[in-house]
Amino acid sequence: MAKKDDIVRYTAEEIDAMIAAGESRTDWSRNDTYEEIEAQIASDPDLAVPDNWEELARPGFPFPLPSRANKRQVTVRYDAEVIDFFKSQGSGWQSRMNTVLRAFVESQQNGGKSR
């Protein structure tokens, strides 16, 4: 962890003046070109757009979006593995967690029968 002495604050105007004076510490020669970035994106299978992307992009896929109207903010504690699993699924993890909990509640209210 850096010492507080290492933290420096600049205003946007000070940064602009430093850049204009050539005081930027960014080594622009080490950055990839746009062509290299595009090639990296094209070669990454995780970034491939599936043929049925329009279907996948519909609202509520893979889970229906819950209404915000009936929400309450609370502080709860969950196992680290539970949180890590939902977060690993990407943004909207709290809504997905809510959907799973809602499905459980509904199954219990229906006498233990799932939907």
Short mmCIF file of C-alpha atoms in Angstrom, two decimals:
data_model
loop_
_atom_site.label_atom_id
_atom_site.label_comp_id
_atom_site.label_asym_id
_atom_site.label_seq_id
_atom_site.Cartn_x
_atom_site.Cartn_y
_atom_site.Cartn_z
CA MET A 1 0.00 0.00 0.00
CA ALA A 2 1.34 3.44 -0.91
CA LYS A 3 2.23 5.93 1.75
CA LYS A 4 0.13 9.06 2.01
CA ASP A 5 3.23 11.00 0.97
CA ASP A 6 3.00 9.37 -2.46
CA ILE A 7 -0.50 10.68 -3.13
CA VAL A 8 -0.59 13.87 -5.16
CA ARG A 9 -3.65 15.83 -6.24
CA TYR A 10 -3.92 18.04 -9.31
CA THR A 11 -6.75 20.08 -10.74
CA ALA A 12 -7.84 19.46 -14.32
CA GLU A 13 -6.21 22.76 -15.30
CA GLU A 14 -2.90 21.72 -13.71
CA ILE A 15 -2.98 18.42 -15.57
CA ASP A 16 -3.71 20.18 -18.87
CA ALA A 17 -0.77 22.54 -18.25
CA MET A 18 1.56 19.63 -17.43
CA ILE A 19 0.54 17.79 -20.60
CA ALA A 20 1.02 20.95 -22.68
CA ALA A 21 4.49 21.33 -21.17
CA GLY A 22 5.34 17.72 -22.08
CA GLU A 23 5.34 16.53 -18.49
CA SER A 24 3.10 13.51 -19.08
CA ARG A 25 4.57 10.31 -17.65
CA THR A 26 2.59 8.10 -20.02
CA ASP A 27 4.75 6.06 -22.36
CA TRP A 28 2.51 6.17 -25.42
CA SER A 29 4.93 3.99 -27.42
CA ARG A 30 4.05 1.02 -25.16
CA ASN A 31 0.32 1.22 -25.97
CA ASP A 32 -1.20 -1.04 -28.59
CA THR A 33 -2.42 0.45 -31.85
CA TYR A 34 -6.12 0.38 -32.71
CA GLU A 35 -5.40 -2.39 -35.21
CA GLU A 36 -3.69 -4.50 -32.52
CA ILE A 37 -6.59 -3.94 -30.14
CA GLU A 38 -9.12 -4.92 -32.83
CA ALA A 39 -7.10 -8.09 -33.58
CA GLN A 40 -7.04 -9.00 -29.88
CA ILE A 41 -10.80 -8.50 -29.63
CA ALA A 42 -11.41 -10.60 -32.76
CA SER A 43 -9.26 -13.44 -31.42
CA ASP A 44 -10.95 -13.56 -28.00
CA PRO A 45 -13.70 -16.23 -27.99
CA ASP A 46 -15.27 -14.69 -24.89
CA LEU A 47 -15.96 -11.51 -26.84
CA ALA A 48 -17.56 -13.24 -29.81
CA VAL A 49 -21.09 -12.04 -30.57
CA PRO A 50 -23.45 -15.02 -30.87
CA ASP A 51 -25.70 -15.30 -33.92
CA ASN A 52 -28.81 -15.02 -31.72
CA TRP A 53 -27.62 -11.85 -29.97
CA GLU A 54 -30.93 -10.08 -30.65
CA GLU A 55 -32.83 -12.76 -28.73
CA LEU A 56 -30.29 -12.66 -25.92
CA ALA A 57 -30.51 -8.87 -25.70
CA ARG A 58 -34.25 -8.80 -25.01
CA PRO A 59 -35.20 -7.36 -21.62
CA GLY A 60 -35.34 -9.92 -18.89
CA PHE A 61 -32.93 -12.45 -20.42
CA PRO A 62 -31.93 -14.68 -18.75
CA PHE A 63 -33.91 -13.42 -15.77
CA PRO A 64 -36.89 -11.06 -15.71
CA LEU A 65 -36.01 -7.58 -14.52
CA PRO A 66 -37.60 -7.02 -11.12
CA SER A 67 -39.55 -3.91 -10.31
CA ARG A 68 -37.87 -1.26 -8.18
CA ALA A 69 -41.20 -0.13 -6.77
CA ASN A 70 -41.33 -2.64 -3.93
CA LYS A 71 -37.65 -2.71 -2.92
CA ARG A 72 -36.16 -2.10 0.52
CA GLN A 73 -32.52 -1.55 1.30
CA VAL A 74 -31.14 -3.83 4.01
CA THR A 75 -27.76 -5.01 5.19
CA VAL A 76 -27.28 -8.77 5.08
CA ARG A 77 -24.38 -11.20 5.22
CA TYR A 78 -23.97 -14.03 2.71
CA ASP A 79 -21.28 -16.68 2.33
CA ALA A 80 -18.34 -15.45 0.25
CA GLU A 81 -18.90 -18.28 -2.25
CA VAL A 82 -22.49 -17.17 -2.83
CA ILE A 83 -21.51 -13.57 -3.48
CA ASP A 84 -18.57 -14.61 -5.69
CA PHE A 85 -20.84 -16.84 -7.78
CA PHE A 86 -23.40 -14.13 -8.47
CA LYS A 87 -20.75 -11.45 -9.09
CA SER A 88 -18.96 -13.75 -11.53
CA GLN A 89 -22.09 -13.70 -13.69
CA GLY A 90 -21.57 -9.98 -14.42
CA SER A 91 -23.50 -6.81 -13.78
CA GLY A 92 -27.01 -7.21 -12.43
CA TRP A 93 -25.86 -9.80 -9.93
CA GLN A 94 -28.01 -8.34 -7.15
CA SER A 95 -31.11 -8.52 -9.33
CA ARG A 96 -30.33 -12.15 -10.22
CA MET A 97 -29.83 -12.96 -6.54
CA ASN A 98 -33.20 -11.35 -5.81
CA THR A 99 -34.81 -13.41 -8.59
CA VAL A 100 -33.45 -16.65 -7.11
CA LEU A 101 -34.69 -15.71 -3.64
CA ARG A 102 -38.07 -14.72 -5.08
CA ALA A 103 -38.39 -18.09 -6.83
CA PHE A 104 -37.66 -19.83 -3.54
CA VAL A 105 -40.26 -17.74 -1.70
CA GLU A 106 -42.87 -18.44 -4.39
CA SER A 107 -42.12 -22.17 -4.28
CA GLN A 108 -42.58 -22.17 -0.50
CA GLN A 109 -45.82 -20.22 -0.78
CA ASN A 110 -47.09 -22.80 -3.29
CA GLY A 111 -46.63 -25.60 -0.78
CA GLY A 112 -43.08 -26.42 -1.82
CA LYS A 113 -44.00 -26.90 -5.48
CA SER A 114 -41.78 -25.15 -8.01
CA ARG A 115 -43.23 -23.02 -10.79
#
